[in-house]
Short mmCIF file of C-alpha atoms in Angstrom, two decimals:
data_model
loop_
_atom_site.label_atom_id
_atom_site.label_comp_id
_atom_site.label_asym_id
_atom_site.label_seq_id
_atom_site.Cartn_x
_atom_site.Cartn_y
_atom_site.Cartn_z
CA UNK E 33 39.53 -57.31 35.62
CA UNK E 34 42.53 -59.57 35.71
CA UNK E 35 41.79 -61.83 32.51
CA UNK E 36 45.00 -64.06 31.53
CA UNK E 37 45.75 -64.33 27.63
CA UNK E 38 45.22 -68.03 27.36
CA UNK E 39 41.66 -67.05 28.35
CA UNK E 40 41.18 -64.59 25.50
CA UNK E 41 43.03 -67.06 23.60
CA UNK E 42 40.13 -69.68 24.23
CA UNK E 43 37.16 -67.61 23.70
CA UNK E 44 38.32 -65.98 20.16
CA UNK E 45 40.68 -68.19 18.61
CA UNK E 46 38.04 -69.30 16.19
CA UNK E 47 36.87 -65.80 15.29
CA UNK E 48 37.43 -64.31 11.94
CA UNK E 49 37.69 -60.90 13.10
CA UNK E 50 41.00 -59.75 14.63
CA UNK E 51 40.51 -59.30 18.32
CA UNK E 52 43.03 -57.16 20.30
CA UNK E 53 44.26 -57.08 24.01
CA UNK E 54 45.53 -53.60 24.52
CA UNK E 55 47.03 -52.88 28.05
CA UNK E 56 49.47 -50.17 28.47
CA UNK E 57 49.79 -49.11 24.70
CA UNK E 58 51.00 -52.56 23.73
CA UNK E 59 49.22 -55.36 22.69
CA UNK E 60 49.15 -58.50 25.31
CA UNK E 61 46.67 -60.41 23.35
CA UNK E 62 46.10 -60.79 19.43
CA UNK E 63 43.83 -64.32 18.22
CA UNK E 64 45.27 -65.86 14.92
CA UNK E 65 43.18 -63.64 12.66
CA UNK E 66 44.87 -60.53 14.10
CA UNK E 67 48.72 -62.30 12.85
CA UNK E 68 46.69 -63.48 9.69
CA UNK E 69 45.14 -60.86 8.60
CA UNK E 70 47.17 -57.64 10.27
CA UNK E 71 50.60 -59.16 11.12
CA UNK E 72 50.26 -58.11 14.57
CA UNK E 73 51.72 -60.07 17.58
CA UNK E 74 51.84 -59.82 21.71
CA UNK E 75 54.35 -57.01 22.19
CA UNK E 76 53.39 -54.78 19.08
CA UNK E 77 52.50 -51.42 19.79
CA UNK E 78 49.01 -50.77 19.46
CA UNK E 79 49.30 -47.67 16.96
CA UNK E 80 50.32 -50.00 14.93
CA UNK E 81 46.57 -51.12 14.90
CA UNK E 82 44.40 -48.38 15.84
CA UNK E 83 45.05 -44.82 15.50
CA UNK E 84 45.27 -42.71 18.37
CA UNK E 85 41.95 -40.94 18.44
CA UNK E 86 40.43 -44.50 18.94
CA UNK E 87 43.13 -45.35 21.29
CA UNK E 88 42.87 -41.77 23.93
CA UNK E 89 38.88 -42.05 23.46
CA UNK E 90 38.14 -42.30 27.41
CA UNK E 91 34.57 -44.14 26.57
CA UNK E 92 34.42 -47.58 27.92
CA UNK E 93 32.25 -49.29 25.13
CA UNK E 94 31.85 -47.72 21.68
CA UNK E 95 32.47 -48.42 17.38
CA UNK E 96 34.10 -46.67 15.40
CA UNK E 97 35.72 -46.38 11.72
CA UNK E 98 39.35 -46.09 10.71
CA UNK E 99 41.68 -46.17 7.65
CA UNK E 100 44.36 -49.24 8.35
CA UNK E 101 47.10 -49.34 5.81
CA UNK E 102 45.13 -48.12 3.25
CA UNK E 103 42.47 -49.91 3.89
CA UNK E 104 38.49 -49.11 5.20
CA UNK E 105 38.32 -50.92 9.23
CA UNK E 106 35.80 -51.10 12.00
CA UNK E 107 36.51 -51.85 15.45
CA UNK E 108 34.31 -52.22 18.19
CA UNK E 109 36.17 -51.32 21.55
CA UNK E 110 35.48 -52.63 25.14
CA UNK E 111 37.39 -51.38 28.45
CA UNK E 112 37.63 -52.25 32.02
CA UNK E 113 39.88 -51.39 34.07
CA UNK E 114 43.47 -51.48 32.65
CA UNK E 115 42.49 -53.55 29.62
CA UNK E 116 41.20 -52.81 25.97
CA UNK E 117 39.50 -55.38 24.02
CA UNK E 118 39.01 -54.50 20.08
CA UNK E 119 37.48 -56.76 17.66
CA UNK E 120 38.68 -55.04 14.14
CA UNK E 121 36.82 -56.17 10.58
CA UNK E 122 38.46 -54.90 7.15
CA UNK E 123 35.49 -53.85 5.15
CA UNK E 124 35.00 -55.36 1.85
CA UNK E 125 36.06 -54.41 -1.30
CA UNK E 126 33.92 -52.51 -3.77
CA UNK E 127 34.05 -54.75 -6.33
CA UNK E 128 31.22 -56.57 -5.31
CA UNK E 129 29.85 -53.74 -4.37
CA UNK E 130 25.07 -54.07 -3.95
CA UNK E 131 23.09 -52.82 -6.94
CA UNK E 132 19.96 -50.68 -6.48
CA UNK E 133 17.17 -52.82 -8.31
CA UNK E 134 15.75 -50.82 -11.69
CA UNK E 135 12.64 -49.48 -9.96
CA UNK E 136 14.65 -47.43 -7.57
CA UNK E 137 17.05 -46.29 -9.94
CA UNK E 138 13.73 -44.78 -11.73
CA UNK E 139 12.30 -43.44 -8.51
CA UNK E 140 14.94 -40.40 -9.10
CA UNK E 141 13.49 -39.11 -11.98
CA UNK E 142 9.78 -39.90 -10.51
CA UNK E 143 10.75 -37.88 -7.56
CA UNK E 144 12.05 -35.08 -9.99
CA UNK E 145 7.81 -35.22 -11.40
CA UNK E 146 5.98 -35.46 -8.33
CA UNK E 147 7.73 -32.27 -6.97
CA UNK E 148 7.47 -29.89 -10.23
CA UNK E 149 3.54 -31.54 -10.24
CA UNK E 150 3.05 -30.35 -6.65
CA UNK E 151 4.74 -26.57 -7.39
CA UNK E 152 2.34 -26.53 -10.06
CA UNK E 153 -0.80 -27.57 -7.84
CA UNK E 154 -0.05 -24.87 -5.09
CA UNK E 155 1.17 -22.33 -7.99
CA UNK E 156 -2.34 -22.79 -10.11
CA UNK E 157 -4.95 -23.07 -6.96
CA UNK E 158 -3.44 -20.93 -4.65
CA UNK E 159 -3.23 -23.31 -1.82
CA UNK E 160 -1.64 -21.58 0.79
CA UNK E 161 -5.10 -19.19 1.09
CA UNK E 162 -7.32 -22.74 1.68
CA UNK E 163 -6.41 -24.08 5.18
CA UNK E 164 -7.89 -27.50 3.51
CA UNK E 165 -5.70 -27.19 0.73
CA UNK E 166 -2.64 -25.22 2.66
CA UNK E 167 -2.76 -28.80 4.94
CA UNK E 168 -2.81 -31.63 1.81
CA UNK E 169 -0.06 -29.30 0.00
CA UNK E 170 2.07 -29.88 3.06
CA UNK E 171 1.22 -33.37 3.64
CA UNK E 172 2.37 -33.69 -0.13
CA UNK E 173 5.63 -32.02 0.36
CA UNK E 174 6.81 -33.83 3.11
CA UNK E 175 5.92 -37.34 1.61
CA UNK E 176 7.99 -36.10 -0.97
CA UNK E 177 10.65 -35.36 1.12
CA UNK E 178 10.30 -38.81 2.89
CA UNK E 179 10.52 -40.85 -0.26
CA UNK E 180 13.52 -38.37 -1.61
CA UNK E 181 15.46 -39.30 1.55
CA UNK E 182 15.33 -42.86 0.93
CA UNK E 183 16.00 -42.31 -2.50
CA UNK E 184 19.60 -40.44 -1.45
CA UNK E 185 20.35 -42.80 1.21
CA UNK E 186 20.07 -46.09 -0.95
CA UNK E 187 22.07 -44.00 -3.57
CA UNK E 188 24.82 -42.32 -1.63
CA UNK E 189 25.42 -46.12 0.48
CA UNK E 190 25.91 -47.54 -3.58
CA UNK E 191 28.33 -45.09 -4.52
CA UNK E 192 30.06 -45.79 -0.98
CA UNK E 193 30.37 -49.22 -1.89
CA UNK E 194 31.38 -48.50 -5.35
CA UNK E 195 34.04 -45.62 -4.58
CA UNK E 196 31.97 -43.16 -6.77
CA UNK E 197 30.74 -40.88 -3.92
CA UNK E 198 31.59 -37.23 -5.32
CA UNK E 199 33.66 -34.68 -2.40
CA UNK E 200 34.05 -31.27 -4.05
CA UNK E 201 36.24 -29.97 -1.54
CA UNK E 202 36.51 -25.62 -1.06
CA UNK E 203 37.75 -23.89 1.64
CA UNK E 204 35.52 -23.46 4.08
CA UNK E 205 34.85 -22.17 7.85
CA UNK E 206 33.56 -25.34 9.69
CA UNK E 207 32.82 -23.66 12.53
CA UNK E 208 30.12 -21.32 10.52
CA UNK E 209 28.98 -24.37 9.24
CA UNK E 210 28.01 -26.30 12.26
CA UNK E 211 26.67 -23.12 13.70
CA UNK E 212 24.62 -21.94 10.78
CA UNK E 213 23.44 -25.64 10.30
CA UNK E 214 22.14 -25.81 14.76
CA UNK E 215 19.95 -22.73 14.60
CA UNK E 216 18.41 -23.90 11.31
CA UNK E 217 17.43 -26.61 12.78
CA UNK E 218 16.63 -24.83 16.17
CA UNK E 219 14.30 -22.81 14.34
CA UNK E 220 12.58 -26.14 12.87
CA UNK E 221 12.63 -28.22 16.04
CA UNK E 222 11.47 -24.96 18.41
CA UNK E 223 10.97 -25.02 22.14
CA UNK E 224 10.64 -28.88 21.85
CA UNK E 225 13.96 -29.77 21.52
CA UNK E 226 17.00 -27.80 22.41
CA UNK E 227 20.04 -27.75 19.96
CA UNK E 228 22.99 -26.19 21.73
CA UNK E 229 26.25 -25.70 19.68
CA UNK E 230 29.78 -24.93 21.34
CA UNK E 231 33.55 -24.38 19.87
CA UNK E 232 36.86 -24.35 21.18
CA UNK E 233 39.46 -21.51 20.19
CA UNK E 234 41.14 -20.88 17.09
CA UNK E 235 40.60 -21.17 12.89
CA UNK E 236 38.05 -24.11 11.72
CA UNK E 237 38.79 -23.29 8.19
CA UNK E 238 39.76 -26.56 5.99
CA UNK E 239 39.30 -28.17 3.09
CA UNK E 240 36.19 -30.21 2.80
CA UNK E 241 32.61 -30.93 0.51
CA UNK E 242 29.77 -28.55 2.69
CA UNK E 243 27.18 -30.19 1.12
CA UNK E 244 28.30 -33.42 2.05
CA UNK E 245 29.52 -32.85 5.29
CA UNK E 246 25.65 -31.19 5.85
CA UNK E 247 24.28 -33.90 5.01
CA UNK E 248 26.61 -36.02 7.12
CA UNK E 249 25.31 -33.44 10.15
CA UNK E 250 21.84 -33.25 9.58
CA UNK E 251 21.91 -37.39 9.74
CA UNK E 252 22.96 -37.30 12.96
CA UNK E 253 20.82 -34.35 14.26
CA UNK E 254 18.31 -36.75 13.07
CA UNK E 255 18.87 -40.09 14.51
CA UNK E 256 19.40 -37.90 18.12
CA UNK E 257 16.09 -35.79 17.44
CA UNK E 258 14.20 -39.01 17.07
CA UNK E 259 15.40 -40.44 19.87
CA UNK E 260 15.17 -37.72 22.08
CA UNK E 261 12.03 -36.83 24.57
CA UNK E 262 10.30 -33.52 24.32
CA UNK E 263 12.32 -30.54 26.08
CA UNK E 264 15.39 -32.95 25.14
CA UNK E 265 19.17 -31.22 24.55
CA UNK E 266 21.07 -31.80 21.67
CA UNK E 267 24.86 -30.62 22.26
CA UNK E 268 27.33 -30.00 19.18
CA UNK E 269 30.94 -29.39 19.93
CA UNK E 270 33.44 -28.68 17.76
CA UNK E 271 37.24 -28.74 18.75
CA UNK E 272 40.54 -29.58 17.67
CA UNK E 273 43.50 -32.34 18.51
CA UNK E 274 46.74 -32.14 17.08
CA UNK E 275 45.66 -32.05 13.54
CA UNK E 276 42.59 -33.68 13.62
CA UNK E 277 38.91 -31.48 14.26
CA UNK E 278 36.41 -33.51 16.32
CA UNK E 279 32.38 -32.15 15.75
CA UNK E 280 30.37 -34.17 18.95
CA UNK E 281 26.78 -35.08 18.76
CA UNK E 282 25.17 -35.91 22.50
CA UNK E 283 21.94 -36.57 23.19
CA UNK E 284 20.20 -36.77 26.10
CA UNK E 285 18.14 -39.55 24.90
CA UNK E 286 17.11 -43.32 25.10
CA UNK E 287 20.02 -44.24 23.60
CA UNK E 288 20.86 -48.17 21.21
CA UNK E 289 21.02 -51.22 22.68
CA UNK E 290 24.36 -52.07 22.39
CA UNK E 291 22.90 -55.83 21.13
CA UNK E 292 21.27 -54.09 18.22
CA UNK E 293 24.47 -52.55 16.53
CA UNK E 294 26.15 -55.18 14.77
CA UNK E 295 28.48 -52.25 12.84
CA UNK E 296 28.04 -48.82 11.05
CA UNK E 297 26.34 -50.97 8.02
CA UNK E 298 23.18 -51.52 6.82
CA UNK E 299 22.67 -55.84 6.20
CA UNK E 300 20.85 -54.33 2.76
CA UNK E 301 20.98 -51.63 1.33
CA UNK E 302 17.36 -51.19 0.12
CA UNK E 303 16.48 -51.39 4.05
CA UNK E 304 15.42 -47.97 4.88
CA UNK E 305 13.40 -48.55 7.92
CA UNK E 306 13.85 -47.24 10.89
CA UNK E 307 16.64 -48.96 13.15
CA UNK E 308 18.73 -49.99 9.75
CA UNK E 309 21.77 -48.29 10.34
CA UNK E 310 21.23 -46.76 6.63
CA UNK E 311 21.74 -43.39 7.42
CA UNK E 312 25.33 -43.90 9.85
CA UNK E 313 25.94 -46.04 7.17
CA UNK E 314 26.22 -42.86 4.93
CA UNK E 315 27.34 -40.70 7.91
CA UNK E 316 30.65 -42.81 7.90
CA UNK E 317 30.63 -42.72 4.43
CA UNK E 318 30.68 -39.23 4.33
CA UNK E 319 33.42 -39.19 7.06
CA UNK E 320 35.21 -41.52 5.39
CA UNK E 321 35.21 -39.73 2.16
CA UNK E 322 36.79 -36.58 3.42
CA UNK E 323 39.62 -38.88 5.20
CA UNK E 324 37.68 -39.25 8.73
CA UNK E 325 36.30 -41.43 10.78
CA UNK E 326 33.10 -42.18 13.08
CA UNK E 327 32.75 -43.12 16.03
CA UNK E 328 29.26 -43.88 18.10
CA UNK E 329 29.39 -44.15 21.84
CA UNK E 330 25.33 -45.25 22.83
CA UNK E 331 24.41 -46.47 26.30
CA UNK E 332 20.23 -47.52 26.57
CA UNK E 333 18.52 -44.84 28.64
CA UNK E 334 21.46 -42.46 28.46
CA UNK E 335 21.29 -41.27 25.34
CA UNK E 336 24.00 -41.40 22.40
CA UNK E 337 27.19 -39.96 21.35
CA UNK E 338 28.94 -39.79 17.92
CA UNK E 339 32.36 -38.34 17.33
CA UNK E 340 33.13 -37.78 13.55
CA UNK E 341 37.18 -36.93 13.82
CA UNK E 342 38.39 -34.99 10.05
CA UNK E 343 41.78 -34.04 9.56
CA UNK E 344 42.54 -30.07 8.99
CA UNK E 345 43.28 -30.57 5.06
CA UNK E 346 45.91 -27.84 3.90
CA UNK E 347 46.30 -26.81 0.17
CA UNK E 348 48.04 -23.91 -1.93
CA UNK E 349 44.63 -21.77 -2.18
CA UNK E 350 43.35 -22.49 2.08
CA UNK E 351 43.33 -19.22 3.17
CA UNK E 352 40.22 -17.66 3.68
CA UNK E 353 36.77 -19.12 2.32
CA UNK E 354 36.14 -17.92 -0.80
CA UNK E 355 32.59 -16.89 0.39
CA UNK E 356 30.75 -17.09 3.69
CA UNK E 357 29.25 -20.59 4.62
CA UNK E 358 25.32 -20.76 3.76
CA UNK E 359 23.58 -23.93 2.35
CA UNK E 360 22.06 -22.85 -0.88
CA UNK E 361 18.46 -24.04 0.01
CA UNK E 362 16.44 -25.76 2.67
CA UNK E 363 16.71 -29.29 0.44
CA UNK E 364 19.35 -30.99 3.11
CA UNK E 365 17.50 -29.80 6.30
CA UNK E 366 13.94 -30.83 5.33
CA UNK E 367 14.98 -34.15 3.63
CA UNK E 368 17.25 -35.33 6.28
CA UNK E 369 15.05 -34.04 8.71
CA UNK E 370 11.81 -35.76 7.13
CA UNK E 371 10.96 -38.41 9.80
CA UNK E 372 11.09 -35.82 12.73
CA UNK E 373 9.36 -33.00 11.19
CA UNK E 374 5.72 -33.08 11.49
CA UNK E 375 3.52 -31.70 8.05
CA UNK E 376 3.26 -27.76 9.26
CA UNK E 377 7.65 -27.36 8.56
CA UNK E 378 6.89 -27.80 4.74
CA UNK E 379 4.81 -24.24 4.17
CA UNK E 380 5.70 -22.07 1.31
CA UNK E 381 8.17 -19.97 3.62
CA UNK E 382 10.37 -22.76 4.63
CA UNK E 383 10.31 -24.34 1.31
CA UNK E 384 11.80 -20.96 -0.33
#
């Protein structure tokens, strides 16, 4: 592709976004709201725009998040040949940051009722002996579950937007964590969908939230689950660059149209349908919050690929965990995994 600057220079000099030619680690192209907004001019290095995770990523069309001079980004990256075009948008501050309306602010507390009303129910009757019963408990549980993810989702993307989401970092083995995390799911998912989980050599142990970065995980076992056919692979790797840990998701799936992804955000955030962009919304978020980034690499028909990149965080106390990885319930797995589970994965076994 041999495509001269004054040509780029016609087709995005009235975009908003900055928009990038990148061709041998420099940049050759850069529309007025790259020089407005970034400073950046024909001749800059491109590290001065995009990290180099985003810059050595070999695929040729993907989006991904990033931290530029301090401040939240999104690019949106398309190669051929010798040239790299990136359209990059600063995120907006948090100041005018979406408010959940009042009814879902209640639903928490609603949610909190329905489930201590249904423990009651299967306590009292002894549902679990009644195949009728055993089969309207379940259906019961995993509404609940359905409605609580919802609830989390439109909650965690407000505290996003408002700075507020809480990271209680501890030490912890990441590696355990992804592996633990696969064959609970494995379990869940059985022979229908394969979940295969790989990691390079050496110590995964950092400083990050587990819960959070569960939740972050489970998301995106999710979104590939639900888009995968039956007897389907899942593949989680985890490895490291320089100082930066890279866990893969691939899928072997149908894959997004590349026409429907208009960025890792949701247009609203009470949107919860399927196809929002809700739950990467939060994925990033998550990433974000532990000083990563995301990145989602989809082609239609051959399935998807998302790359969350977290730095190895060092402190005074990282040496060992302070106690083996192990979520402290099923809660994460069969909320986040609520729209791919059928009714039969909420019994009283999987529940405790």
């Amino acid at each position: 592709m041999n495509i001269q600057p004054e040509t780029l220079g016609a087709l995005f000099e009235m975009s908003r976004d900055a928009v990038l030619g990148i061709k041998d680690g420099l940049i050759s192209f850069a529309n007025p709201a790259a020089g407005t907004l970034l400073g950046l001019r024909p001749g800059d290095p491109a590290s001065r725009a995009l990290p180099d995770y985003i810059l050595s990523d070999p695929s040729e069309r993907f989006i991904a998040s990033f931290e530029l001079n301090g401040q939240q980004a999104e690019t949106s990256i398309a190669r051929q040949d010798e040239l790299t075009l990136a359209r990059i948008t600063l995120q907006e501050e948090n100041s005018s940051a979406s408010q959940l309306p009042l009814p879902v602010e209640d639903l928490g507390a609603s949610l909190m009722t329905a489930k201590l009303a249904i423990d009651a129910i299967v306590a009292r009757t002894g549902a679990e002996k009644s195949l009728q019963l055993k089969d309207y408990t379940h259906a019961l549980y995993h509404s609940y579950y359905r409605i609580k993810r919802a609830y989390d989702h439109m909650t965690a993307a407000r505290n996003i937007q408002q700075g507020l989401l809480p990271c209680n970092a501890q030490a912890e083995d990441l590696e355990e964590l992804c592996y633990d995390l696969c064959d609970s799911v494995s379990h869940l998912t059985g022979e229908n969908i394969s979940i295969v989980f790989r990691a390079g050599s050496g110590s995964f142990i950092t400083m990050l939230d587990a819960d959070q970065i569960e939740i972050m995980l489970l998301n995106l076992l999710s979104n590939s689950i639900a888009h995968m056919p039956s007897g389907g692979t899942i593949e989680m790797e985890l490895t490291r660059q320089g100082e930066r840990f890279i866990i893969s998701v691939r899928d072997s799936g149908s894959g997004i149209d590349p026409a429907k992804l208009s960025g890792i955000a949701p247009r609203d955030l009470t949107d919860t349908a399927a196809g929002s962009g809700l739950g990467l919304y939060v994925a990033r978020g998550i990433a974000q919050r532990h000083g990563g980034a995301l990145i989602l690499d989809t082609t239609p028909g051959q399935g998807a690929s998302v790359r969350i990149s977290l730095p190895h965080r060092v402190s005074n106390t990282l040496k060992f965990p302070t106690a083996p990885y192990g979520s402290k319930s099923m809660t994460n797995i069969l909320t986040e995994l609520s729209p791919v589970l059928d009714r039969n994965s909420y019994g009283r076994k999987i529940r405790e």
